[in-house]
Amino acid sequence: MSNKTDTLNNSLTLIFVFIFLVPVVFIFLNIFSESSEVWLHIQTYLLQDYVMNSLIIVIFVAAFTVIIGTSLAWIVSMYEFPGVNIFKWLLILPMAIPTYVNGYIYSGLNETSGLLFNVMDYYFGLGPYVYNLYDIQNIYGVIFIMTISLYPYVYLLCLPAFANHSYSVFEVGKSLGLNTYQRLTKIALPIVRPAVVAGVSFVIMETLAEYATMEYFGVPTFATGIFRAWFVLGDEVSSFRLSSILLTLVFFLIYFEEMSRGKRKFDNPTNKIYERKKEVPKNKTQLVILCSLIVFFGSILQFFQIFYWISYSLERLNILFIFELITSSASIALIGAIVIVLFTLNIAFISRVTKNIFTRLSIKIFSLGYAIPGVVLAVGIITPTSYMEKAISSVLDYPPENLLSGTFFLLLIAYLVRFSTISIKTIDSGFNKISSSYDLLASSFGYSKLQALIRVHLPILLPTISSATILLFVDIVKELPMTLILRPFNFNTLPVHLYELAEAENLSSIGVPGLILIIICLIPVIILSKGIIKNVRH
Amino acid sequence: MFKKFIYVYLVLPAVFTTGCLSSAVAEEVNLYTARKEHLLRPLIDIFEKDTGIKVNILTAKTKVLIKKILDEGENSPADLLITVDAGNLHDAKLKNISQKIDSKLLNQLVPKNLRDMDGHWYGLSVRSRVIMYNPAAINPEEIMNYENLADGNLAGRVCIRSSSNIYNQSLLASILFHNGDQAALDWAKGVVKNFSREPKGNDRGQMTAVVLGKCDVTIANTYYLGKWISSKKETEKSYAKQIKVLFPNQDNRGSHINISGGFVTRNAKNKANAIQLLEFLAGDTAQEIYARKNHEYPIRQDIKVSEIVKSWGYPFKMDDMNLTNLGRLNDEAGKIFDIAGWK
């Protein structure tokens, strides 16, 4: 390899690392600036609420998602009962419903345009009673919404962990006289522990990053506090301080996850999945009822409410506007996904050919992006950018102009920093699976590195690349806080529109755009779950 | 397959980027607004057609937009901000992000009490914050003035939205202006005592609560009821029939009014176009459409209001205090709310 390409590759990586680190470093630097009056106000009146609410929500959501996720995975992998194969799939569906959409739907149920309200009103005249009966917009409601939206992440990761372990492990346990409970706690749980830890840390990150639901429910947490400090109280230093506390928390979490995973490997050594006959439980009906309940509250009810809203508001629908929303959402998500895939492909390839510590380290850094909550990232991008713009215009003695602020470029940078994590892990491991003899072979044909990438690696990686693109597409399509803060003129996406409708308490108009968003998110969920469930069923 | 790959991953982004770069338009004006786009759109369409000036819109909450303009400083692309409430407009003026404009036409179109004393912001529509009540539960004689909502006989029968809402802050500011500190605090305390529940939801939520029996009386902006009456939903239509509007303080200072309005930003690059847009929005065509569509009041009484608006009683006696005072007294009103325990 020539030195020239080496330098080029390294400097390219360096630029990307710089882009990644600017927001984070900028946020932490602000801890050292002087306390403002606003910070004192936050410290005295608000901080305690932020800390307590965030902690309570995170602890309960983590506990509930673990309990629900693991037990469901256990039930559907170990027992044979009517509909188990359909349940296995239906239980993943809540993944397709963005958390805030879930929040809007559940809030709307007993409101005047709500399904529950109207059914009770029509048949029993009990509408006002239902309206006054309960209120979901509080911290308990948030815990419920987050749990019902996020448990599939734990469930989905546990599924292969349970299924890929040879049945013999459990058979041996049985023959040693362990009862079902003991087999669960002594064998099954240790086996799925890495999957649970990975799933639950994802759940916690999502919970801490959640902005729209918390805001709508009026529950102050770090994410809403950062937004409030920045925009309402108008003090970015306080906003950065809150962000740095939140980021420290998240990084601790990641560190903890890495530690707990350690060097242990839990792969099935023979890589062979044994044919297994499932147990037929004594209490079949109970299992069916349990699964049905979760499926009902996790996704069926949502579809009922959405369709009810659609029937309610169809005639006022502005098809042209909805079409515009779909186009803008889909194009920004597609462009974003492609940019990120190209970027990660490049980094992973550089890392493969140069094999130096610097590039390995960069990959580690890039894979931290997802841990930065969207609100924090947006806030961490705006200010350095405007500093830079001011510096450029003063150095060049040029009239002030916004080169980056309010452009798609800045929005794409934000997506890149936050969502690279998703594709870098997939693509890097995809590269690792390609034997290095391919590279040797390519060079013996006289291919350059780039030719090798295009002619040898890419065709092999194509399935990996497409699944990374799909995942990225969905994550960007439903992204809210960063798009809300960084989007340019005349640019609205489906989530932004939903957010504005909810803000105006015009819930009944959520139907059509909400359904479209769910359908878009459903596609990859189906593709993903097909892969996993097929593997499980072998 | 490979050609397809190259196309999707390389050609598309390139086309997109060039598309973005080459989309510069000769005549334009950049509008930041907290008003819902579907309300403004019909007016903007006419303006674009008449003048050939393209209007670029960015919607967000007022506070977010004001902070954005502050952060962007000299680089701000915003030429014009249109939002609701004189309190917000005054806040922007204090933060030094608006500029004085000199338009004879605007000064002639917008009545004096509906614009800034120094020519920074201009009112574009008028809204009235009135008392709404359940006629089955309340005798209107009991609630002739805002002041009556603090009376002991309404204990546990009043619901109003949170004090973080600027409409409430401005209402209290007007009471502060007319009655003084102590009376304003006593009023806020009295209303809090009469709450049937902690403040939550928006104006429409309070009106629903009145209809569904959670409370008997509330304060809300009239156009929300207008939306209910003109709604295609049967529930909302029937709710609208179960609630009555009362314009308070008709025997003394008049009912509290507020405005939606706009100003040209300090660093506007398209100042002339921004002024032209303001003039258009204050003009007869826009005023008529806007008042009809959103059930707000026009800024001049010679312009027709919608039939629905008329049915509540129009014209009525409006409080004619200069609205700059609402902004001036906003902070103090916020403190009084905190002291009174109005969440």
Short mmCIF file of C-alpha atoms in Angstrom, two decimals, chain A residues 205-495:
data_model
loop_
_atom_site.label_atom_id
_atom_site.label_comp_id
_atom_site.label_asym_id
_atom_site.label_seq_id
_atom_site.Cartn_x
_atom_site.Cartn_y
_atom_site.Cartn_z
CA MET A 205 -31.04 4.77 25.76
CA GLU A 206 -34.30 5.13 23.87
CA THR A 207 -36.12 6.03 27.07
CA LEU A 208 -33.62 8.70 28.04
CA ALA A 209 -33.67 10.12 24.53
CA GLU A 210 -37.45 10.20 24.22
CA TYR A 211 -38.63 13.75 23.82
CA ALA A 212 -42.05 13.95 22.18
CA THR A 213 -43.89 11.56 24.50
CA MET A 214 -42.50 13.15 27.65
CA GLU A 215 -43.39 16.61 26.41
CA TYR A 216 -46.88 15.63 25.39
CA PHE A 217 -47.52 13.89 28.70
CA GLY A 218 -46.16 16.87 30.60
CA VAL A 219 -43.59 14.79 32.47
CA PRO A 220 -40.37 16.79 32.84
CA THR A 221 -37.23 14.72 32.17
CA PHE A 222 -33.72 15.48 30.96
CA ALA A 223 -34.72 15.50 27.31
CA THR A 224 -37.55 18.00 27.82
CA GLY A 225 -35.41 19.96 30.28
CA ILE A 226 -32.64 20.40 27.73
CA PHE A 227 -35.18 21.65 25.22
CA ARG A 228 -36.77 23.96 27.79
CA ALA A 229 -33.47 25.39 29.02
CA TRP A 230 -32.43 26.13 25.46
CA PHE A 231 -35.60 27.52 23.99
CA VAL A 232 -37.88 28.70 26.76
CA LEU A 233 -35.36 29.89 29.32
CA GLY A 234 -33.01 30.89 26.50
CA ASP A 235 -29.82 29.71 28.16
CA GLU A 236 -27.62 27.34 26.18
CA VAL A 237 -25.09 26.90 28.98
CA SER A 238 -27.74 25.35 31.22
CA SER A 239 -28.91 23.26 28.33
CA PHE A 240 -25.35 21.97 27.78
CA ARG A 241 -24.98 21.22 31.48
CA LEU A 242 -28.11 19.12 31.51
CA SER A 243 -26.90 17.42 28.34
CA SER A 244 -23.54 16.61 29.87
CA ILE A 245 -25.19 15.00 32.90
CA LEU A 246 -27.37 12.92 30.61
CA LEU A 247 -24.45 11.95 28.37
CA THR A 248 -22.32 10.92 31.35
CA LEU A 249 -25.17 8.69 32.48
CA VAL A 250 -25.47 7.09 29.05
CA PHE A 251 -21.73 6.53 28.65
CA PHE A 252 -21.63 4.85 32.05
CA LEU A 253 -24.38 2.59 30.83
CA ILE A 254 -22.44 1.62 27.71
CA TYR A 255 -19.34 0.99 29.79
CA PHE A 256 -21.38 -1.21 32.09
CA GLU A 257 -22.77 -3.15 29.15
CA GLU A 258 -19.32 -3.74 27.67
CA MET A 259 -18.01 -4.82 31.07
CA SER A 260 -20.82 -7.22 31.74
CA ARG A 261 -20.40 -8.78 28.31
CA GLY A 262 -16.70 -9.19 28.97
CA LYS A 263 -14.92 -11.70 26.80
CA ARG A 264 -17.40 -14.46 27.32
CA LYS A 265 -18.90 -16.02 24.29
CA PHE A 266 -22.26 -17.58 24.31
CA ASP A 267 -22.37 -18.93 20.81
CA ASN A 268 -23.42 -22.46 20.29
CA PRO A 269 -20.05 -24.16 19.70
CA THR A 270 -21.25 -26.51 16.99
CA ASN A 271 -23.38 -23.82 15.47
CA LYS A 272 -25.97 -26.45 14.94
CA ILE A 273 -29.50 -25.95 16.08
CA TYR A 274 -31.03 -29.09 17.38
CA GLU A 275 -34.43 -30.26 16.45
CA ARG A 276 -36.51 -29.81 19.47
CA LYS A 277 -39.91 -30.82 20.52
CA LYS A 278 -41.67 -28.22 22.57
CA GLU A 279 -43.41 -28.89 25.81
CA VAL A 280 -47.16 -28.78 25.93
CA PRO A 281 -48.00 -26.78 29.03
CA LYS A 282 -50.85 -27.61 31.38
CA ASN A 283 -52.22 -24.09 31.34
CA LYS A 284 -52.50 -23.47 27.60
CA THR A 285 -55.39 -21.03 27.88
CA GLN A 286 -53.49 -18.82 30.27
CA LEU A 287 -50.59 -18.51 27.85
CA VAL A 288 -52.91 -17.74 24.95
CA ILE A 289 -54.67 -15.09 27.03
CA LEU A 290 -51.39 -13.54 28.15
CA CYS A 291 -50.01 -13.32 24.62
CA SER A 292 -53.31 -12.03 23.25
CA LEU A 293 -53.47 -9.30 25.87
CA ILE A 294 -49.99 -8.07 25.08
CA VAL A 295 -50.60 -8.19 21.34
CA PHE A 296 -53.88 -6.35 21.86
CA PHE A 297 -52.43 -3.51 23.94
CA GLY A 298 -49.19 -3.46 21.96
CA SER A 299 -50.56 -3.08 18.46
CA ILE A 300 -54.16 -4.13 17.75
CA LEU A 301 -55.76 -1.43 19.86
CA GLN A 302 -53.56 1.17 18.15
CA PHE A 303 -54.79 0.12 14.72
CA PHE A 304 -58.41 0.30 15.86
CA GLN A 305 -57.93 3.82 17.18
CA ILE A 306 -56.00 4.93 14.09
CA PHE A 307 -58.72 3.61 11.77
CA TYR A 308 -61.35 5.24 13.92
CA TRP A 309 -59.56 8.56 13.58
CA ILE A 310 -59.26 8.05 9.84
CA SER A 311 -63.01 7.45 9.53
CA TYR A 312 -63.47 10.59 11.59
CA SER A 313 -61.31 12.92 9.58
CA LEU A 314 -61.10 11.45 6.10
CA GLU A 315 -63.17 14.14 4.40
CA ARG A 316 -60.93 16.93 5.66
CA LEU A 317 -57.86 15.16 4.37
CA ASN A 318 -55.53 17.21 2.22
CA ILE A 319 -54.12 14.49 -0.01
CA LEU A 320 -51.68 16.80 -1.74
CA PHE A 321 -50.18 17.85 1.58
CA ILE A 322 -49.93 14.27 2.85
CA PHE A 323 -48.27 13.28 -0.40
CA GLU A 324 -45.79 16.12 0.04
CA LEU A 325 -45.05 14.89 3.57
CA ILE A 326 -44.45 11.35 2.36
CA THR A 327 -42.16 12.56 -0.40
CA SER A 328 -40.09 14.76 1.89
CA SER A 329 -39.90 12.14 4.65
CA ALA A 330 -38.97 9.39 2.24
CA SER A 331 -36.40 11.42 0.31
CA ILE A 332 -34.55 12.73 3.37
CA ALA A 333 -34.55 9.22 4.86
CA LEU A 334 -33.33 7.65 1.63
CA ILE A 335 -30.60 10.22 1.08
CA GLY A 336 -29.61 9.99 4.75
CA ALA A 337 -29.48 6.21 4.68
CA ILE A 338 -27.37 6.20 1.52
CA VAL A 339 -24.95 8.83 2.80
CA ILE A 340 -24.51 6.93 6.07
CA VAL A 341 -24.05 3.59 4.33
CA LEU A 342 -21.42 5.05 1.98
CA PHE A 343 -19.69 6.64 4.93
CA THR A 344 -19.64 3.51 7.06
CA LEU A 345 -18.68 1.37 4.09
CA ASN A 346 -15.73 3.63 3.52
CA ILE A 347 -14.62 3.60 7.15
CA ALA A 348 -15.02 -0.14 7.51
CA PHE A 349 -13.06 -0.69 4.32
CA ILE A 350 -10.28 1.66 5.41
CA SER A 351 -10.13 -0.20 8.66
CA ARG A 352 -9.89 -3.50 6.78
CA VAL A 353 -7.04 -2.45 4.51
CA THR A 354 -5.00 -0.38 6.92
CA LYS A 355 -5.64 -2.39 10.07
CA ASN A 356 -4.18 0.31 12.31
CA ILE A 357 -5.31 1.13 15.82
CA PHE A 358 -6.49 4.59 14.88
CA THR A 359 -9.13 3.35 12.47
CA ARG A 360 -10.27 0.61 14.88
CA LEU A 361 -10.64 3.26 17.54
CA SER A 362 -12.59 5.50 15.15
CA ILE A 363 -15.04 2.70 14.54
CA LYS A 364 -15.52 2.45 18.29
CA ILE A 365 -16.19 6.19 18.44
CA PHE A 366 -18.64 6.09 15.54
CA SER A 367 -20.56 3.31 17.21
CA LEU A 368 -21.26 5.56 20.21
CA GLY A 369 -23.38 7.98 18.20
CA TYR A 370 -26.67 6.31 18.92
CA ALA A 371 -26.16 6.88 22.62
CA ILE A 372 -26.41 10.65 22.15
CA PRO A 373 -30.06 11.67 22.53
CA GLY A 374 -31.38 13.58 19.52
CA VAL A 375 -32.15 16.73 21.49
CA VAL A 376 -28.61 16.80 22.88
CA LEU A 377 -27.08 16.28 19.48
CA ALA A 378 -29.14 19.00 17.83
CA VAL A 379 -28.20 21.42 20.57
CA GLY A 380 -24.55 20.37 20.29
CA ILE A 381 -24.52 21.00 16.56
CA ILE A 382 -26.26 24.38 16.27
CA THR A 383 -23.89 26.45 18.36
CA PRO A 384 -20.51 25.27 17.05
CA THR A 385 -21.86 25.71 13.54
CA SER A 386 -22.91 29.28 14.10
CA TYR A 387 -19.53 30.02 15.76
CA MET A 388 -17.82 28.58 12.73
CA GLU A 389 -19.96 30.60 10.35
CA LYS A 390 -19.23 33.79 12.24
CA ALA A 391 -15.51 33.00 12.28
CA ILE A 392 -15.48 32.34 8.54
CA SER A 393 -17.30 35.52 7.68
CA SER A 394 -15.05 37.60 9.93
CA VAL A 395 -11.83 36.02 8.60
CA LEU A 396 -12.86 36.44 4.98
CA ASP A 397 -14.32 39.83 5.77
CA TYR A 398 -17.42 38.64 4.06
CA PRO A 399 -20.97 39.75 4.78
CA PRO A 400 -22.58 37.34 7.26
CA GLU A 401 -24.30 34.45 5.60
CA ASN A 402 -25.52 31.15 6.84
CA LEU A 403 -23.58 28.55 4.96
CA LEU A 404 -24.76 25.55 6.96
CA SER A 405 -27.43 26.57 9.47
CA GLY A 406 -30.86 25.57 8.32
CA THR A 407 -29.60 23.44 5.44
CA PHE A 408 -30.07 19.77 4.66
CA PHE A 409 -26.35 19.37 5.09
CA LEU A 410 -26.52 20.07 8.82
CA LEU A 411 -29.49 17.77 9.22
CA LEU A 412 -27.60 15.02 7.40
CA ILE A 413 -24.59 15.52 9.68
CA ALA A 414 -26.87 15.06 12.68
CA TYR A 415 -28.31 11.87 11.20
CA LEU A 416 -24.80 10.69 10.36
CA VAL A 417 -23.55 11.15 13.91
CA ARG A 418 -26.56 9.53 15.55
CA PHE A 419 -27.36 6.71 13.18
CA SER A 420 -23.95 5.56 11.91
CA THR A 421 -23.90 3.19 14.85
CA ILE A 422 -26.59 1.10 13.23
CA SER A 423 -24.80 0.48 9.97
CA ILE A 424 -21.21 0.47 11.17
CA LYS A 425 -21.80 -2.55 13.36
CA THR A 426 -23.53 -4.48 10.58
CA ILE A 427 -21.10 -3.56 7.82
CA ASP A 428 -17.97 -3.98 9.91
CA SER A 429 -18.99 -7.45 10.96
CA GLY A 430 -19.95 -8.15 7.34
CA PHE A 431 -16.42 -7.26 6.28
CA ASN A 432 -14.97 -9.43 9.02
CA LYS A 433 -16.82 -12.42 7.67
CA ILE A 434 -15.10 -12.07 4.29
CA SER A 435 -11.94 -14.12 4.39
CA SER A 436 -8.75 -12.15 3.74
CA SER A 437 -7.84 -14.62 1.00
CA TYR A 438 -10.30 -12.74 -1.20
CA ASP A 439 -8.12 -9.66 -0.83
CA LEU A 440 -5.03 -11.64 -1.76
CA LEU A 441 -6.77 -13.10 -4.75
CA ALA A 442 -7.91 -9.65 -5.85
CA SER A 443 -4.41 -8.23 -5.63
CA SER A 444 -3.05 -11.19 -7.57
CA PHE A 445 -5.42 -10.16 -10.36
CA GLY A 446 -3.76 -6.77 -10.22
CA TYR A 447 -6.83 -5.02 -8.80
CA SER A 448 -6.26 -1.82 -6.90
CA LYS A 449 -7.80 -1.50 -3.43
CA LEU A 450 -10.73 0.42 -4.83
CA GLN A 451 -11.28 -2.09 -7.60
CA ALA A 452 -11.14 -4.84 -5.02
CA LEU A 453 -13.78 -3.07 -2.98
CA ILE A 454 -16.07 -2.59 -5.95
CA ARG A 455 -15.55 -5.94 -7.68
CA VAL A 456 -15.00 -8.31 -4.78
CA HIS A 457 -16.27 -6.99 -1.46
CA LEU A 458 -19.35 -5.09 -2.51
CA PRO A 459 -21.10 -7.95 -4.29
CA ILE A 460 -20.57 -10.16 -1.24
CA LEU A 461 -21.70 -7.43 1.11
CA LEU A 462 -24.77 -6.47 -0.88
CA PRO A 463 -27.32 -8.20 1.42
CA THR A 464 -25.68 -6.63 4.49
CA ILE A 465 -25.70 -3.23 2.84
CA SER A 466 -29.34 -3.43 1.90
CA SER A 467 -30.44 -4.46 5.37
CA ALA A 468 -28.37 -1.64 6.89
CA THR A 469 -30.00 0.79 4.44
CA ILE A 470 -33.48 -0.37 5.39
CA LEU A 471 -32.78 -0.04 9.11
CA LEU A 472 -31.34 3.42 8.64
CA PHE A 473 -34.22 4.47 6.45
CA VAL A 474 -36.74 3.61 9.14
CA ASP A 475 -34.81 5.22 11.94
CA ILE A 476 -34.51 8.45 10.00
CA VAL A 477 -38.08 8.38 8.78
CA LYS A 478 -39.44 8.37 12.34
CA GLU A 479 -36.80 10.69 13.83
CA LEU A 480 -38.37 13.70 15.52
CA PRO A 481 -36.36 16.04 17.76
CA MET A 482 -33.37 16.63 15.48
CA THR A 483 -35.53 17.13 12.40
CA LEU A 484 -37.75 19.49 14.38
CA ILE A 485 -34.84 21.67 15.45
CA LEU A 486 -32.54 21.51 12.41
CA ARG A 487 -34.89 21.30 9.41
CA PRO A 488 -34.70 23.94 6.66
CA PHE A 489 -37.47 26.18 5.31
CA ASN A 490 -40.55 24.63 3.71
CA PHE A 491 -39.55 21.20 4.95
CA ASN A 492 -42.00 19.09 6.92
CA THR A 493 -41.82 15.39 7.63
CA LEU A 494 -44.47 12.97 8.84
CA PRO A 495 -43.23 13.01 12.47
#
